[in-house]
Amino acid sequence: MLTPLLTLLRRSPRNVRKPRRPPNPSEAARTLEYEFNMLGVALEECRKQSPPYGDLALEAFLLHARNLVGFFRGSSGRDDILAIDWLKTPTTFSLPILNKTLSDIDKLLGHPSYSRGKRHRTWRYDAMYLELAGNWRTFLKQLAIDEPNYRKLFK
């Protein structure tokens, strides 16, 4: 009973750490581009592969999706790269699909559990990708306004 409550508290906006300047912006930009690019590669593989390789592609896709959700939503992790570190203007990143499926993603990618099978679903990876891609464009557009020198670090 306490575990779901703790999970909710960990994900609540008040537990997002305060913004800070990226300590190594070029390296962080490369990391973020890697996450987004690999999300796209995994999406392509999800579309064309059947099990077991399709399952591998799905897990890779969900892993990169989860990483990008953390970037956009924020976290309490001191070392995490967050969108709020890069932008001066408060920016909202809409993630309705991913917010609904994040607990299923966490359960699938986490250690084996009795409830994992109950979470088997048809994943809407195209919709999830479009949601993240839209937020990525929003981030880059706002970054160009707020921090043009940082924007130049991204392709």
Coordinates of N, CA and C in Angstrom, one line a residue:
M1 N 0.8 -1.2 0.0 CA 0.0 0.0 0.0 C 0.9 1.3 0.0
L2 N 1.9 1.2 0.7 CA 2.8 2.4 0.8 C 3.6 2.6 -0.5
T3 N 4.0 1.5 -1.2 CA 4.8 1.7 -2.4 C 4.2 2.5 -3.4
P4 N 2.9 2.3 -3.8 CA 2.3 3.2 -4.8 C 2.3 4.7 -4.4
L5 N 2.1 4.9 -3.1 CA 2.1 6.3 -2.6 C 3.5 6.9 -2.7
L6 N 4.5 6.1 -2.4 CA 5.9 6.6 -2.5 C 6.2 6.9 -4.0
T7 N 5.8 6.0 -4.9 CA 6.0 6.2 -6.3 C 5.4 7.6 -6.8
L8 N 4.2 7.8 -6.3 CA 3.5 9.1 -6.7 C 4.3 10.3 -6.2
L9 N 4.7 10.2 -4.9 CA 5.4 11.3 -4.3 C 6.8 11.5 -5.0
R10 N 7.4 10.5 -5.4 CA 8.7 10.6 -6.1 C 8.5 11.3 -7.5
R11 N 7.4 11.1 -8.1 CA 7.1 11.7 -9.4 C 6.4 13.1 -9.4
S12 N 6.1 13.5 -8.2 CA 5.3 14.8 -8.1 C 6.3 15.9 -8.4
P13 N 5.7 17.0 -9.0 CA 6.5 18.2 -9.4 C 7.3 18.8 -8.3
R14 N 6.8 18.7 -7.1 CA 7.5 19.3 -6.0 C 8.8 18.6 -5.7
N15 N 9.0 17.4 -6.2 CA 10.3 16.7 -5.9 C 11.2 16.8 -7.1
V16 N 10.9 17.7 -8.0 CA 11.9 18.0 -9.1 C 12.9 19.0 -8.6
R17 N 14.2 18.6 -8.8 CA 15.2 19.5 -8.2 C 15.2 20.8 -8.9
K18 N 15.8 21.8 -8.3 CA 15.9 23.1 -8.9 C 16.8 23.1 -10.1
P19 N 16.5 24.1 -11.1 CA 17.3 24.2 -12.3 C 18.7 24.5 -11.9
R20 N 19.6 24.1 -12.8 CA 21.0 24.5 -12.6 C 21.6 24.6 -14.0
R21 N 22.7 25.3 -14.1 CA 23.4 25.4 -15.4 C 24.0 24.0 -15.8
P22 N 23.9 23.6 -17.0 CA 24.6 22.3 -17.4 C 26.1 22.4 -17.1
P23 N 26.7 21.5 -16.4 CA 28.1 21.6 -16.1 C 29.0 21.4 -17.3
N24 N 28.6 20.5 -18.2 CA 29.3 20.3 -19.5 C 28.3 20.2 -20.6
P25 N 27.9 21.4 -21.1 CA 26.8 21.5 -22.1 C 27.0 20.7 -23.4
S26 N 28.2 20.6 -23.9 CA 28.4 19.9 -25.2 C 28.3 18.4 -25.0
E27 N 28.8 17.9 -23.9 CA 28.6 16.4 -23.6 C 27.1 16.1 -23.3
A28 N 26.5 17.0 -22.6 CA 25.1 16.7 -22.3 C 24.2 16.8 -23.5
A29 N 24.6 17.7 -24.4 CA 23.8 17.8 -25.7 C 24.0 16.6 -26.5
R30 N 25.2 16.0 -26.5 CA 25.5 14.7 -27.2 C 24.6 13.6 -26.6
T31 N 24.6 13.6 -25.3 CA 23.8 12.6 -24.6 C 22.3 12.7 -25.0
L32 N 21.8 13.9 -25.0 CA 20.4 14.1 -25.3 C 20.1 13.7 -26.8
E33 N 21.0 14.1 -27.7 CA 20.8 13.8 -29.1 C 20.8 12.2 -29.3
Y34 N 21.7 11.6 -28.5 CA 21.8 10.1 -28.6 C 20.4 9.5 -28.2
E35 N 19.9 10.0 -27.1 CA 18.6 9.5 -26.6 C 17.5 9.6 -27.7
F36 N 17.4 10.8 -28.2 CA 16.4 11.0 -29.2 C 16.6 10.3 -30.5
N37 N 17.9 10.2 -31.0 CA 18.2 9.5 -32.2 C 17.9 8.0 -32.0
M38 N 18.3 7.4 -30.9 CA 18.1 6.0 -30.6 C 16.6 5.7 -30.5
L39 N 15.9 6.6 -30.0 CA 14.4 6.4 -29.9 C 13.9 6.2 -31.3
G40 N 14.4 7.0 -32.3 CA 13.9 6.9 -33.7 C 14.4 5.6 -34.3
V41 N 15.6 5.2 -34.0 CA 16.1 3.9 -34.6 C 15.3 2.8 -34.0
A42 N 15.0 2.8 -32.7 CA 14.2 1.7 -32.1 C 12.8 1.7 -32.7
L43 N 12.3 2.9 -32.9 CA 10.9 2.9 -33.5 C 10.9 2.2 -34.9
E44 N 11.9 2.5 -35.7 CA 11.9 1.9 -37.0 C 12.0 0.3 -36.9
E45 N 12.8 -0.1 -35.9 CA 12.9 -1.6 -35.7 C 11.6 -2.1 -35.2
C46 N 10.9 -1.4 -34.3 CA 9.6 -1.9 -33.8 C 8.7 -2.1 -35.0
R47 N 8.7 -1.2 -35.9 CA 7.8 -1.3 -37.1 C 8.0 -2.5 -37.9
K48 N 9.3 -3.0 -38.0 CA 9.6 -4.0 -39.0 C 10.0 -5.4 -38.4
Q49 N 10.3 -5.5 -37.2 CA 10.7 -6.7 -36.6 C 9.6 -7.5 -35.9
S50 N 9.7 -8.8 -36.0 CA 8.8 -9.6 -35.2 C 9.6 -10.2 -34.0
P51 N 8.9 -10.8 -33.0 CA 9.6 -11.4 -31.9 C 10.6 -12.4 -32.4
P52 N 11.7 -12.6 -31.7 CA 12.1 -11.9 -30.5 C 12.8 -10.5 -30.8
Y53 N 13.2 -10.2 -32.0 CA 13.9 -9.0 -32.3 C 13.0 -7.8 -32.1
G54 N 11.7 -8.0 -32.4 CA 10.8 -6.9 -32.2 C 10.7 -6.5 -30.7
D55 N 10.8 -7.6 -29.9 CA 10.7 -7.3 -28.4 C 11.9 -6.6 -28.0
L56 N 13.1 -6.9 -28.5 CA 14.3 -6.2 -28.2 C 14.2 -4.7 -28.6
A57 N 13.6 -4.5 -29.8 CA 13.5 -3.1 -30.3 C 12.5 -2.4 -29.4
L58 N 11.4 -3.0 -29.0 CA 10.4 -2.4 -28.1 C 11.0 -2.0 -26.8
E59 N 11.8 -2.9 -26.2 CA 12.5 -2.5 -24.9 C 13.4 -1.4 -25.1
A60 N 14.2 -1.3 -26.2 CA 15.1 -0.2 -26.5 C 14.3 1.1 -26.6
F61 N 13.2 1.0 -27.4 CA 12.3 2.2 -27.6 C 11.8 2.7 -26.2
L62 N 11.3 1.8 -25.4 CA 10.7 2.2 -24.2 C 11.7 2.7 -23.2
L63 N 12.9 2.2 -23.2 CA 14.0 2.7 -22.4 C 14.3 4.2 -22.8
H64 N 14.5 4.4 -24.1 CA 14.8 5.8 -24.5 C 13.6 6.7 -24.3
A65 N 12.4 6.2 -24.5 CA 11.2 7.1 -24.2 C 11.2 7.5 -22.7
R66 N 11.4 6.5 -21.9 CA 11.4 6.8 -20.4 C 12.5 7.8 -20.1
N67 N 13.7 7.7 -20.7 CA 14.8 8.6 -20.4 C 14.4 10.0 -20.8
L68 N 13.7 10.1 -22.0 CA 13.3 11.5 -22.4 C 12.2 12.0 -21.6
V69 N 11.3 11.2 -21.2 CA 10.2 11.7 -20.3 C 10.8 12.3 -19.0
G70 N 11.8 11.6 -18.5 CA 12.5 12.2 -17.3 C 13.2 13.5 -17.6
F71 N 13.7 13.6 -18.8 CA 14.3 14.9 -19.2 C 13.3 16.0 -19.2
F72 N 12.1 15.7 -19.8 CA 11.1 16.8 -20.0 C 10.3 17.0 -18.7
R73 N 10.0 16.0 -17.9 CA 9.2 16.2 -16.7 C 10.1 16.6 -15.5
G74 N 11.3 16.2 -15.5 CA 12.2 16.6 -14.4 C 12.3 15.4 -13.4
S75 N 13.2 15.5 -12.5 CA 13.4 14.4 -11.5 C 14.1 15.1 -10.4
S76 N 14.3 14.3 -9.3 CA 15.0 14.8 -8.2 C 16.5 14.4 -8.3
G77 N 16.9 13.6 -9.3 CA 18.3 13.2 -9.4 C 19.2 14.4 -9.6
R78 N 20.2 14.5 -8.8 CA 21.2 15.6 -8.8 C 22.0 15.6 -10.1
D79 N 22.2 14.4 -10.7 CA 23.1 14.3 -11.9 C 22.3 14.2 -13.2
D80 N 21.0 14.2 -13.1 CA 20.1 14.0 -14.3 C 20.2 15.3 -15.1
I81 N 20.2 15.1 -16.4 CA 20.1 16.2 -17.4 C 18.6 16.5 -17.6
L82 N 18.2 17.7 -17.3 CA 16.8 18.1 -17.3 C 16.6 19.3 -18.2
A83 N 15.4 19.4 -18.8 CA 15.1 20.5 -19.7 C 15.2 21.8 -18.9
I84 N 14.7 21.8 -17.7 CA 14.7 23.1 -16.9 C 16.1 23.6 -16.7
D85 N 17.2 22.8 -16.9 CA 18.5 23.3 -16.7 C 18.9 24.2 -17.9
W86 N 18.3 24.0 -19.1 CA 18.7 24.6 -20.3 C 17.9 25.8 -20.6
L87 N 16.7 25.9 -20.2 CA 15.7 26.9 -20.6 C 15.5 28.0 -19.5
K88 N 15.5 29.2 -19.9 CA 15.2 30.3 -18.9 C 13.7 30.5 -18.8
T89 N 13.0 30.3 -19.9 CA 11.5 30.5 -19.9 C 10.8 29.2 -19.4
P90 N 10.0 29.3 -18.4 CA 9.2 28.1 -18.0 C 8.4 27.6 -19.2
T91 N 8.6 26.3 -19.5 CA 8.1 25.7 -20.7 C 7.3 24.4 -20.3
T92 N 6.1 24.2 -20.8 CA 5.3 23.1 -20.5 C 5.6 22.0 -21.6
F93 N 5.8 20.8 -21.2 CA 6.0 19.7 -22.1 C 4.8 18.8 -21.9
S94 N 3.9 18.7 -22.9 CA 2.7 17.8 -22.7 C 3.1 16.4 -23.1
L95 N 2.8 15.5 -22.1 CA 3.0 14.1 -22.3 C 1.8 13.2 -21.9
P96 N 0.7 13.4 -22.4 CA -0.5 12.7 -21.9 C -0.4 11.2 -22.2
I97 N 0.1 10.8 -23.3 CA 0.1 9.3 -23.6 C 1.2 8.7 -22.7
L98 N 2.4 9.3 -22.6 CA 3.4 8.7 -21.8 C 3.2 8.8 -20.3
N99 N 2.5 9.8 -19.9 CA 2.1 9.9 -18.5 C 1.2 8.7 -18.1
K100 N 0.3 8.4 -19.0 CA -0.6 7.2 -18.7 C 0.1 5.9 -18.7
T101 N 1.2 5.8 -19.5 CA 1.8 4.5 -19.7 C 3.1 4.3 -19.0
L102 N 3.6 5.4 -18.3 CA 4.9 5.3 -17.7 C 5.0 4.2 -16.6
S103 N 4.0 4.0 -15.9 CA 4.1 2.9 -14.8 C 4.2 1.5 -15.5
D104 N 3.5 1.4 -16.7 CA 3.7 0.1 -17.4 C 5.1 -0.1 -18.0
I105 N 5.6 1.0 -18.5 CA 7.0 1.0 -19.0 C 7.9 0.6 -17.9
D106 N 7.8 1.3 -16.7 CA 8.7 1.0 -15.6 C 8.6 -0.5 -15.2
K107 N 7.4 -1.0 -15.2 CA 7.2 -2.4 -14.8 C 7.8 -3.3 -15.8
L108 N 7.6 -3.1 -17.1 CA 8.2 -3.9 -18.1 C 9.7 -3.9 -18.0
L109 N 10.3 -2.7 -17.9 CA 11.8 -2.6 -17.9 C 12.4 -2.9 -16.6
G110 N 11.6 -3.0 -15.5 CA 12.2 -3.3 -14.2 C 12.5 -4.8 -14.0
H111 N 12.8 -5.2 -12.8 CA 13.1 -6.6 -12.6 C 11.8 -7.4 -12.7
P112 N 11.9 -8.7 -12.9 CA 10.8 -9.6 -13.1 C 9.8 -9.5 -11.9
S113 N 8.5 -9.4 -12.2 CA 7.5 -9.3 -11.1 C 6.3 -10.1 -11.5
Y114 N 5.5 -10.3 -10.5 CA 4.2 -11.1 -10.7 C 3.2 -10.3 -11.5
S115 N 3.3 -9.0 -11.5 CA 2.3 -8.2 -12.2 C 2.7 -7.7 -13.6
R116 N 3.9 -8.1 -14.0 CA 4.4 -7.7 -15.3 C 3.5 -8.2 -16.4
G117 N 3.1 -9.5 -16.3 CA 2.3 -10.1 -17.4 C 0.9 -9.4 -17.5
K118 N 0.4 -8.8 -16.4 CA -0.8 -8.1 -16.4 C -0.7 -6.8 -17.2
R119 N 0.5 -6.4 -17.4 CA 0.7 -5.1 -18.1 C 1.1 -5.2 -19.5
H120 N 1.0 -6.5 -20.0 CA 1.3 -6.7 -21.4 C 0.2 -5.9 -22.2
R121 N 0.6 -5.3 -23.2 CA -0.3 -4.4 -24.0 C 0.2 -4.2 -25.4
T122 N -0.7 -3.7 -26.2 CA -0.3 -3.2 -27.5 C 0.3 -1.8 -27.3
W123 N 1.5 -1.6 -27.5 CA 2.2 -0.4 -27.3 C 1.9 0.6 -28.4
R124 N 1.6 1.8 -28.1 CA 1.3 2.8 -29.2 C 2.6 3.6 -29.4
Y125 N 3.6 2.9 -29.9 CA 4.9 3.5 -30.0 C 4.9 4.6 -31.0
D126 N 4.1 4.6 -32.1 CA 4.1 5.7 -33.1 C 3.6 7.0 -32.4
A127 N 2.5 6.8 -31.6 CA 1.9 8.0 -30.9 C 2.9 8.5 -29.8
M128 N 3.6 7.6 -29.2 CA 4.5 7.9 -28.1 C 5.7 8.7 -28.8
Y129 N 6.2 8.2 -29.9 CA 7.3 8.9 -30.6 C 6.8 10.3 -31.0
L130 N 5.6 10.4 -31.6 CA 5.2 11.8 -32.0 C 5.1 12.7 -30.8
E131 N 4.6 12.2 -29.7 CA 4.5 13.0 -28.5 C 5.9 13.5 -28.1
L132 N 6.9 12.6 -28.1 CA 8.3 13.0 -27.7 C 8.9 13.9 -28.7
A133 N 8.7 13.6 -30.0 CA 9.2 14.5 -31.1 C 8.7 15.9 -31.0
G134 N 7.4 16.0 -30.7 CA 6.8 17.4 -30.6 C 7.5 18.1 -29.4
N135 N 7.7 17.4 -28.3 CA 8.3 18.1 -27.2 C 9.8 18.4 -27.4
W136 N 10.4 17.6 -28.2 CA 11.8 17.8 -28.6 C 11.9 19.1 -29.4
R137 N 11.0 19.2 -30.4 CA 11.0 20.4 -31.2 C 10.7 21.7 -30.4
T138 N 9.8 21.6 -29.4 CA 9.4 22.7 -28.5 C 10.7 23.1 -27.7
F139 N 11.4 22.1 -27.2 CA 12.6 22.3 -26.4 C 13.6 23.1 -27.3
L140 N 13.9 22.6 -28.5 CA 14.9 23.2 -29.3 C 14.5 24.6 -29.7
K141 N 13.2 24.8 -30.0 CA 12.8 26.1 -30.4 C 12.9 27.1 -29.3
Q142 N 12.5 26.7 -28.1 CA 12.7 27.6 -26.9 C 14.1 27.8 -26.5
L143 N 14.9 26.8 -26.7 CA 16.4 26.9 -26.5 C 17.0 27.9 -27.4
A144 N 16.6 28.0 -28.6 CA 17.1 29.0 -29.6 C 16.8 30.4 -29.1
I145 N 15.7 30.6 -28.5 CA 15.3 31.9 -27.9 C 16.1 32.2 -26.6
D146 N 16.0 31.2 -25.7 CA 16.6 31.5 -24.4 C 18.1 31.4 -24.4
E147 N 18.7 30.5 -25.1 CA 20.1 30.2 -25.0 C 20.7 29.9 -26.4
P148 N 20.8 30.8 -27.3 CA 21.3 30.5 -28.6 C 22.6 29.8 -28.7
N149 N 23.5 30.1 -27.8 CA 24.8 29.3 -27.8 C 24.6 27.9 -27.4
Y150 N 23.7 27.6 -26.5 CA 23.4 26.2 -26.2 C 22.7 25.5 -27.4
R151 N 21.8 26.2 -28.1 CA 21.1 25.7 -29.2 C 22.1 25.2 -30.3
K152 N 23.2 25.9 -30.5 CA 24.2 25.6 -31.5 C 24.9 24.2 -31.2
L153 N 24.7 23.7 -30.0 CA 25.3 22.4 -29.6 C 24.5 21.3 -30.2
F154 N 23.3 21.5 -30.6 CA 22.4 20.5 -31.1 C 22.4 20.6 -32.7
K155 N 22.3 19.4 -33.3 CA 22.2 19.4 -34.8 C 20.8 19.8 -35.2

